[in-house]
Short mmCIF file of C-alpha atoms in Angstrom, two decimals:
data_model
loop_
_atom_site.label_atom_id
_atom_site.label_comp_id
_atom_site.label_asym_id
_atom_site.label_seq_id
_atom_site.Cartn_x
_atom_site.Cartn_y
_atom_site.Cartn_z
CA MET A 234 6.83 -11.84 -9.90
CA ARG A 235 7.47 -14.92 -7.84
CA PHE A 236 10.50 -15.84 -5.75
CA ARG A 237 11.51 -19.01 -3.98
CA HIS A 238 12.54 -18.40 -0.39
CA PRO A 239 15.35 -20.61 0.97
CA ASP A 240 12.75 -22.39 3.12
CA GLY A 241 10.95 -23.50 -0.04
CA SER A 242 7.95 -21.17 0.18
CA THR A 243 6.91 -18.71 -2.54
CA VAL A 244 7.14 -14.94 -2.04
CA HIS A 245 5.09 -12.76 -4.40
CA LEU A 246 6.12 -9.30 -5.61
CA ALA A 247 3.63 -7.01 -7.36
CA TYR A 248 3.12 -3.35 -8.10
CA CYS A 249 -0.04 -1.53 -7.09
CA THR A 250 -2.35 -0.27 -9.83
CA ASN A 251 -3.67 2.67 -7.78
CA VAL A 252 -1.00 4.65 -9.64
CA HIS A 253 -3.31 4.41 -12.67
CA PRO A 254 -6.62 6.22 -12.04
CA ALA A 255 -9.67 4.10 -12.87
CA GLU A 256 -13.08 4.09 -11.20
CA THR A 257 -14.91 1.69 -13.54
CA LEU A 258 -14.36 -1.81 -14.85
CA ASP A 259 -13.67 -0.43 -18.31
CA GLY A 260 -10.98 1.72 -16.77
CA VAL A 261 -9.43 -1.28 -15.03
CA LEU A 262 -9.33 -3.23 -18.29
CA ALA A 263 -7.66 -0.26 -19.96
CA GLN A 264 -5.05 -0.23 -17.16
CA LEU A 265 -4.13 -3.81 -17.92
CA ARG A 266 -3.70 -3.01 -21.61
CA ASP A 267 -2.06 0.40 -21.42
CA HIS A 268 0.12 0.09 -18.32
CA CYS A 269 0.46 -3.32 -16.69
CA GLU A 270 1.26 -5.36 -19.78
CA PRO A 271 3.85 -2.82 -21.01
CA VAL A 272 5.57 -2.98 -17.59
CA ARG A 273 5.67 -6.77 -17.83
CA ARG A 274 7.19 -6.58 -21.30
CA ARG A 275 9.86 -4.15 -20.15
CA LEU A 276 10.87 -6.62 -17.44
CA GLY A 277 11.10 -9.41 -20.01
CA ARG A 278 8.81 -11.68 -18.02
CA ASP A 279 6.02 -14.00 -19.04
CA ARG A 280 4.13 -13.27 -15.82
CA LEU A 281 3.85 -10.18 -13.64
CA GLY A 282 2.04 -9.72 -10.36
CA ILE A 283 -0.17 -6.67 -9.89
CA GLY A 284 -1.73 -5.42 -6.68
CA LEU A 285 -5.11 -4.57 -8.13
CA TRP A 286 -7.04 -1.52 -6.91
CA LEU A 287 -10.77 -1.87 -7.51
CA ALA A 288 -12.77 1.25 -6.73
CA LYS A 289 -16.33 0.96 -5.49
CA ASP A 290 -17.98 1.08 -8.93
CA ALA A 291 -15.54 -1.35 -10.52
CA ALA A 292 -15.95 -3.81 -7.66
CA ARG A 293 -19.72 -3.55 -7.83
CA SER A 294 -19.71 -4.29 -11.56
CA LEU A 295 -17.74 -7.45 -10.93
CA THR A 296 -19.81 -8.67 -7.97
CA THR A 297 -23.11 -8.23 -9.82
CA ASP A 298 -22.05 -9.68 -13.17
CA PRO A 299 -20.35 -13.10 -13.22
CA ALA A 300 -19.60 -12.70 -16.92
CA ALA A 301 -17.70 -9.49 -16.21
CA LEU A 302 -15.61 -11.27 -13.59
CA ARG A 303 -14.84 -14.09 -16.00
CA GLY A 304 -13.86 -11.46 -18.55
CA LEU A 305 -11.43 -9.85 -16.11
CA ARG A 306 -9.85 -13.21 -15.37
CA THR A 307 -9.46 -13.84 -19.08
CA GLU A 308 -7.83 -10.44 -19.60
CA LEU A 309 -5.38 -11.01 -16.75
CA GLU A 310 -4.34 -14.37 -18.18
CA ARG A 311 -4.14 -13.07 -21.75
CA ARG A 312 -1.86 -10.21 -20.73
CA GLY A 313 0.42 -12.33 -18.52
CA LEU A 314 -0.76 -10.79 -15.24
CA GLU A 315 -1.68 -12.35 -11.93
CA VAL A 316 -3.36 -11.08 -8.77
CA VAL A 317 -2.73 -12.36 -5.24
CA THR A 318 -3.33 -9.08 -3.42
CA LEU A 319 -5.72 -6.14 -3.62
CA ASN A 320 -5.37 -2.60 -2.34
CA GLY A 321 -8.65 -2.01 -0.50
CA PHE A 322 -7.65 1.29 1.15
CA PRO A 323 -9.06 3.88 -1.31
CA TYR A 324 -12.81 3.46 -1.77
CA GLU A 325 -13.32 5.82 -4.70
CA GLY A 326 -11.97 9.02 -6.20
CA PHE A 327 -8.29 8.23 -5.81
CA GLY A 328 -7.56 9.80 -9.17
CA ALA A 329 -9.42 13.02 -8.37
CA GLU A 330 -7.70 16.38 -8.56
CA GLU A 331 -7.93 16.62 -4.77
CA VAL A 332 -7.99 13.49 -2.63
CA LYS A 333 -6.60 14.65 0.73
CA TYR A 334 -8.84 13.59 3.66
CA ARG A 335 -11.44 11.93 1.44
CA VAL A 336 -9.31 8.82 1.11
CA TYR A 337 -10.22 7.89 4.70
CA GLN A 338 -13.93 7.65 3.94
CA PRO A 339 -15.84 5.52 4.54
CA ASP A 340 -14.01 4.29 7.61
CA TRP A 341 -14.45 1.06 9.54
CA ALA A 342 -17.30 2.48 11.64
CA ASP A 343 -19.36 2.89 8.45
CA PRO A 344 -21.24 -0.11 6.99
CA GLU A 345 -20.03 0.75 3.48
CA ARG A 346 -16.44 -0.16 4.41
CA LEU A 347 -17.42 -3.65 5.60
CA ALA A 348 -19.60 -4.22 2.53
CA HIS A 349 -16.88 -3.09 0.11
CA THR A 350 -14.14 -5.14 1.76
CA SER A 351 -16.37 -8.22 1.83
CA ASP A 352 -16.98 -7.76 -1.90
CA LEU A 353 -13.23 -7.46 -2.52
CA ALA A 354 -12.58 -10.68 -0.60
CA ARG A 355 -15.11 -12.59 -2.68
CA LEU A 356 -13.63 -11.20 -5.88
CA LEU A 357 -10.06 -11.97 -4.89
CA ALA A 358 -10.97 -15.57 -4.09
CA GLN A 359 -12.04 -15.90 -7.73
CA LEU A 360 -9.11 -13.98 -9.20
CA LEU A 361 -6.31 -15.94 -7.51
CA PRO A 362 -4.16 -18.03 -9.85
CA ALA A 363 -5.08 -21.69 -9.96
CA ASP A 364 -1.97 -22.69 -7.98
CA VAL A 365 -2.41 -20.07 -5.22
CA THR A 366 -4.74 -20.50 -2.25
CA GLU A 367 -3.92 -17.40 -0.17
CA GLY A 368 -4.82 -13.81 -0.98
CA THR A 369 -4.43 -10.54 0.93
CA ILE A 370 -6.16 -7.18 1.02
CA SER A 371 -4.79 -4.01 2.61
CA THR A 372 -7.23 -1.56 4.15
CA LEU A 373 -7.28 1.72 6.00
CA PRO A 374 -6.21 1.73 9.67
CA LEU A 375 -9.71 2.03 11.13
CA ALA A 376 -10.23 5.78 10.57
CA TRP A 377 -8.71 9.22 10.49
CA ARG A 378 -7.99 10.21 14.09
CA THR A 379 -10.63 12.95 14.41
CA ALA A 380 -14.31 12.20 15.13
CA TYR A 381 -13.39 8.72 16.32
CA ASP A 382 -15.04 8.16 19.68
CA PRO A 383 -15.74 5.00 21.74
CA PRO A 384 -19.05 4.18 19.95
CA ARG A 385 -17.35 4.38 16.55
CA ALA A 386 -14.42 2.34 17.84
CA GLU A 387 -16.82 -0.37 18.96
CA ALA A 388 -18.62 -0.24 15.61
CA ALA A 389 -15.28 -0.70 13.84
CA ARG A 390 -14.34 -3.62 16.08
CA THR A 391 -17.69 -5.30 15.43
CA ALA A 392 -17.26 -4.80 11.69
CA LEU A 393 -13.85 -6.48 11.73
CA VAL A 394 -15.21 -9.41 13.73
CA THR A 395 -18.02 -9.77 11.19
CA LEU A 396 -15.50 -9.60 8.36
CA ALA A 397 -13.43 -12.38 9.93
CA GLU A 398 -16.54 -14.56 10.13
CA ARG A 399 -17.29 -13.88 6.47
CA LEU A 400 -13.73 -14.79 5.52
CA ASP A 401 -14.08 -18.07 7.39
CA ALA A 402 -17.24 -18.85 5.46
CA LEU A 403 -15.55 -17.85 2.19
CA GLU A 404 -12.68 -20.26 2.77
CA GLU A 405 -15.09 -23.05 3.63
CA LEU A 406 -16.94 -22.39 0.38
CA THR A 407 -13.99 -21.81 -1.97
CA GLY A 408 -10.92 -23.29 -0.30
CA GLN A 409 -9.22 -19.88 -0.63
CA SER A 410 -7.81 -18.12 2.45
CA ILE A 411 -8.21 -14.35 2.25
CA ARG A 412 -6.53 -12.20 4.90
CA ILE A 413 -6.92 -8.49 5.66
CA GLY A 414 -4.15 -6.12 6.76
CA LEU A 415 -4.76 -2.81 8.51
CA GLU A 416 -2.23 -0.35 7.11
CA PRO A 417 -0.87 2.06 9.75
CA GLU A 418 -0.63 5.59 8.38
CA PRO A 419 0.35 8.93 9.95
CA GLY A 420 -2.64 10.88 11.21
CA CYS A 421 -4.91 7.88 11.51
CA VAL A 422 -6.26 6.13 14.61
CA VAL A 423 -3.62 3.49 13.90
CA GLU A 424 -0.60 5.62 13.02
CA THR A 425 2.18 3.21 14.05
CA THR A 426 2.66 -0.51 14.42
CA ALA A 427 2.36 -0.09 18.20
CA ASP A 428 -1.03 1.59 17.70
CA ALA A 429 -2.22 -1.48 15.78
CA ILE A 430 -1.67 -3.98 18.56
CA ALA A 431 -4.63 -3.11 20.80
CA PRO A 432 -7.36 -3.04 18.12
CA LEU A 433 -6.04 -6.12 16.35
CA THR A 434 -5.73 -8.19 19.51
CA ALA A 435 -9.23 -7.02 20.50
CA VAL A 436 -10.53 -8.65 17.32
CA ASP A 437 -8.46 -11.72 18.23
CA ARG A 438 -8.36 -13.17 14.73
CA PRO A 439 -4.73 -13.15 13.61
CA ASP A 440 -5.57 -15.93 11.17
CA ARG A 441 -7.74 -13.46 9.27
CA ILE A 442 -6.91 -9.88 10.22
CA GLY A 443 -3.38 -8.62 10.74
CA LEU A 444 -1.21 -5.77 9.55
CA CYS A 445 -0.10 -4.37 6.21
CA LEU A 446 3.33 -2.82 6.75
CA ASP A 447 3.95 0.15 4.48
CA THR A 448 7.63 1.09 4.68
CA CYS A 449 7.00 4.75 3.75
CA HIS A 450 4.54 5.11 6.63
CA LEU A 451 6.89 3.27 8.97
CA ALA A 452 9.71 5.65 8.08
CA THR A 453 7.55 8.79 8.21
CA SER A 454 6.69 7.95 11.82
CA PHE A 455 10.40 7.36 12.56
CA GLU A 456 9.74 3.76 13.58
CA ASP A 457 12.72 1.45 13.81
CA PRO A 458 11.97 -1.66 11.72
CA GLU A 459 13.49 -4.11 14.22
CA THR A 460 11.62 -2.62 17.15
CA ALA A 461 8.37 -2.47 15.21
CA LEU A 462 8.54 -6.07 14.04
CA ASP A 463 9.64 -7.32 17.45
CA GLY A 464 6.61 -5.65 18.99
CA LEU A 465 4.24 -7.19 16.46
CA ALA A 466 5.76 -10.63 16.97
CA ALA A 467 5.49 -10.37 20.75
CA ALA A 468 1.80 -9.46 20.39
CA HIS A 469 1.24 -12.26 17.83
CA VAL A 470 0.10 -9.78 15.18
CA PRO A 471 1.03 -11.11 11.73
CA VAL A 472 2.27 -9.02 8.82
CA VAL A 473 -0.06 -10.30 6.12
CA LYS A 474 1.36 -7.99 3.46
CA SER A 475 4.03 -5.31 3.05
CA GLN A 476 4.01 -2.32 0.74
CA LEU A 477 7.48 -1.35 -0.39
CA SER A 478 7.69 2.43 -0.54
CA ALA A 479 10.02 5.26 0.44
CA ALA A 480 9.28 8.56 2.17
CA LEU A 481 10.75 12.00 1.56
CA HIS A 482 13.57 12.82 4.00
CA ALA A 483 15.00 16.27 4.79
CA GLU A 484 17.98 16.17 7.14
CA HIS A 485 18.24 19.93 7.77
CA PRO A 486 14.74 21.45 7.39
CA ARG A 487 15.83 24.73 8.95
CA THR A 488 17.93 25.77 5.97
CA PRO A 489 16.37 27.83 3.14
CA ALA A 490 17.65 25.49 0.43
CA VAL A 491 15.95 22.49 2.04
CA ARG A 492 12.69 24.36 2.50
CA GLU A 493 12.73 25.43 -1.11
CA ALA A 494 13.32 21.86 -2.22
CA LEU A 495 10.52 20.57 0.01
CA ALA A 496 8.11 23.19 -1.30
CA ALA A 497 8.31 21.59 -4.74
CA PHE A 498 6.66 18.48 -3.26
CA ASP A 499 3.81 20.43 -1.62
CA GLU A 500 1.07 19.60 -4.12
CA PRO A 501 -2.74 19.72 -3.95
CA ARG A 502 -3.83 16.14 -4.56
CA PHE A 503 -2.66 14.03 -1.62
CA LEU A 504 -1.97 14.59 2.06
CA HIS A 505 1.74 14.57 2.86
CA GLN A 506 1.79 14.18 6.63
CA THR A 507 5.11 15.48 7.94
CA ARG A 508 6.86 14.33 11.10
CA THR A 509 9.93 15.06 13.18
CA LEU A 510 11.35 13.32 16.22
CA THR A 511 11.95 15.54 19.26
CA ASP A 512 13.05 14.94 22.85
CA GLN A 513 9.35 15.03 23.75
CA GLY A 514 8.44 12.44 21.13
CA LEU A 515 6.99 12.52 17.62
CA ARG A 516 5.59 15.85 16.37
CA GLY A 517 3.77 16.38 13.11
CA THR A 518 1.42 18.19 10.78
CA ASP A 519 -1.32 16.82 8.57
CA ASP A 520 0.32 18.12 5.41
CA LEU A 521 3.61 19.44 4.12
CA GLY A 522 2.30 22.97 3.52
CA PRO A 523 1.53 23.73 7.20
CA ALA A 524 4.98 22.41 8.14
CA LEU A 525 6.66 24.77 5.71
CA ASN A 526 4.46 27.81 6.23
CA GLY A 527 4.13 28.01 9.99
CA ALA A 528 5.78 27.30 13.29
CA GLU A 529 3.79 24.11 13.92
CA LEU A 530 6.71 21.76 13.38
CA PRO A 531 10.10 22.09 15.12
CA ASP A 532 12.91 22.21 12.58
CA ALA A 533 15.97 21.40 14.69
CA ALA A 534 15.95 17.76 13.58
CA ALA A 535 15.18 15.89 10.37
CA TRP A 536 11.73 15.93 8.78
CA ARG A 537 10.07 13.10 6.94
CA ALA A 538 7.02 13.54 4.73
CA HIS A 539 4.46 10.98 3.59
CA PHE A 540 5.28 11.30 -0.08
CA HIS A 541 5.91 8.01 -1.89
CA VAL A 542 9.01 8.79 -3.93
CA PRO A 543 10.23 6.39 -6.64
CA LEU A 544 12.32 3.63 -5.12
CA HIS A 545 15.08 3.76 -7.70
CA ALA A 546 15.36 7.55 -7.91
CA ALA A 547 15.89 9.44 -4.69
CA PRO A 548 15.20 13.18 -4.84
CA ALA A 549 18.15 15.43 -5.65
CA ALA A 550 20.18 16.92 -2.82
CA PRO A 551 19.54 18.44 -0.35
CA LEU A 552 16.67 15.92 -0.03
CA THR A 553 16.78 12.15 -0.04
CA SER A 554 14.49 9.19 0.58
CA THR A 555 14.08 6.55 3.26
CA LEU A 556 15.11 3.66 1.03
CA ASP A 557 17.42 2.41 3.78
CA VAL A 558 14.38 1.89 6.03
CA LEU A 559 12.78 -0.16 3.27
CA LYS A 560 15.94 -2.26 2.92
CA ASP A 561 16.20 -2.89 6.67
CA THR A 562 12.52 -3.82 6.86
CA LEU A 563 12.73 -6.16 3.89
CA THR A 564 15.77 -7.87 5.38
CA ARG A 565 13.79 -8.66 8.49
CA LEU A 566 10.63 -9.61 6.61
CA VAL A 567 12.10 -12.11 4.16
CA GLY A 568 15.82 -12.39 4.97
CA GLY A 569 15.46 -14.80 7.87
CA PRO A 570 14.97 -18.58 7.94
CA HIS A 571 11.26 -18.11 7.14
CA PRO A 572 9.47 -15.15 5.56
CA LEU A 573 7.32 -13.08 7.91
CA THR A 574 5.11 -12.22 4.94
CA ARG A 575 4.79 -13.66 1.45
CA HIS A 576 3.08 -10.74 -0.28
CA LEU A 577 5.11 -7.67 -1.25
CA GLU A 578 3.76 -4.74 -3.25
CA VAL A 579 5.60 -1.73 -4.66
CA GLU A 580 3.23 1.19 -4.10
CA THR A 581 4.44 4.46 -5.60
CA TYR A 582 1.11 6.06 -6.50
CA THR A 583 2.51 9.61 -6.59
CA TRP A 584 4.27 9.62 -9.97
CA GLN A 585 1.99 12.35 -11.35
CA ALA A 586 2.22 14.33 -8.08
CA LEU A 587 6.00 14.69 -8.30
CA PRO A 588 7.47 18.10 -9.11
CA PRO A 589 6.80 18.78 -12.81
CA GLU A 590 10.35 18.15 -13.96
CA LEU A 591 10.32 14.68 -12.36
CA ARG A 592 6.94 13.49 -13.66
CA PRO A 593 6.70 10.98 -16.49
CA ARG A 594 5.79 12.84 -19.68
CA ALA A 595 3.80 9.97 -21.19
CA ARG A 596 2.84 6.33 -20.65
CA PRO A 597 6.16 4.90 -21.87
CA GLN A 598 8.10 6.93 -19.28
CA LEU A 599 5.75 5.80 -16.49
CA ALA A 600 6.14 2.17 -17.54
CA ASP A 601 9.92 2.62 -17.55
CA GLY A 602 9.82 4.03 -14.02
CA ILE A 603 7.60 1.28 -12.60
CA ALA A 604 9.78 -1.37 -14.24
CA ALA A 605 12.87 0.24 -12.71
CA GLU A 606 11.26 0.15 -9.25
CA LEU A 607 10.40 -3.53 -9.64
CA THR A 608 13.92 -4.25 -10.84
CA LEU A 609 15.33 -2.64 -7.70
CA ALA A 610 12.94 -4.65 -5.51
CA ARG A 611 13.85 -7.83 -7.36
CA ASP A 612 17.55 -7.20 -6.83
CA LEU A 613 17.00 -6.62 -3.11
CA LEU A 614 15.18 -9.94 -2.85
CA THR A 615 17.79 -11.91 -4.75
CA ASP A 616 20.53 -10.30 -2.64
CA LEU A 617 18.72 -11.73 0.39
CA GLY A 618 18.96 -15.22 -1.05
CA LEU A 619 15.58 -15.54 -2.75
CA LYS A 620 15.50 -17.07 -6.23
CA GLU A 621 13.47 -15.45 -8.98
CA LEU A 622 11.02 -17.88 -10.55
CA PRO A 623 9.76 -17.84 -14.17
#
């Protein structure tokens, strides 16, 4: 979906396909047919943006077979879909029964991460619509915080510098500008926007490598959107992309009813890092289960959990979502005289991890839910003065 900002520039809105498990190219093509095109039809649009997730094997198929890449382009066009952004965070296995810590491997100290991201950049340059010259890729925020020592930090910095050089060469060859955004996430080396400033300024390539701002992660870490964006601006760190998502919020985690409601979201596939803000600063656990089952997390103040809940459907009381944080962030990102980013992506990948009674029962219900999320995002953008384009 495209929108005209009051300054005349185009803002793109997509939804991320990592909600549909697929490790191979055949799986990706099935996604387009079974999920993405039905969402587009529900929205009544001739064209829909998707934030494509290409796992390792799918990406490799495309990089080694030009005919396969041409075939993917043809399928996108035939089904009324366009790609200006990729989700390069998960490497493989995102649809596995248990993902948890595996999603952070390989990290930026490992050569496989540089190789995969370089492949994604080359692919995106060839998948961009004919009238678009800028693409973005989100990636993990360096590494999970453990086993990250100075030698690995230096290896990660060197890898990002090498990536920036490759992106320069790619633009010279193709005329397409591809930018990478580190995505702060709770528990990682770069957990907050403030954590991102030092490693990104050390690379010193804001034209190529900046930040992907995920509004669920921002809220989970109790970051104030204005403060976060002011800090990034002061450090000259660009927001190359933003993922529109909402976290799970529990105002009174001490009460039995709240704990019972939270327990329904404690599921085995993904990590749901949980945080609370205390007088001594941010406290947290790596998952929702340890927060509920032990004394690791103080419960005198509100908890927030890294669980991407549907934008249009907040959990039932006594829980809610951090949609207000998303709204405040979006206002700052695109509500001013010029957009701070032009690529927005709805990323609710947890539909099938919701409590059983809230999960879509079949493909049509999932398509309905994704379309409803995009409708909400569209309405937020038009309320900010952006004009929806055909």
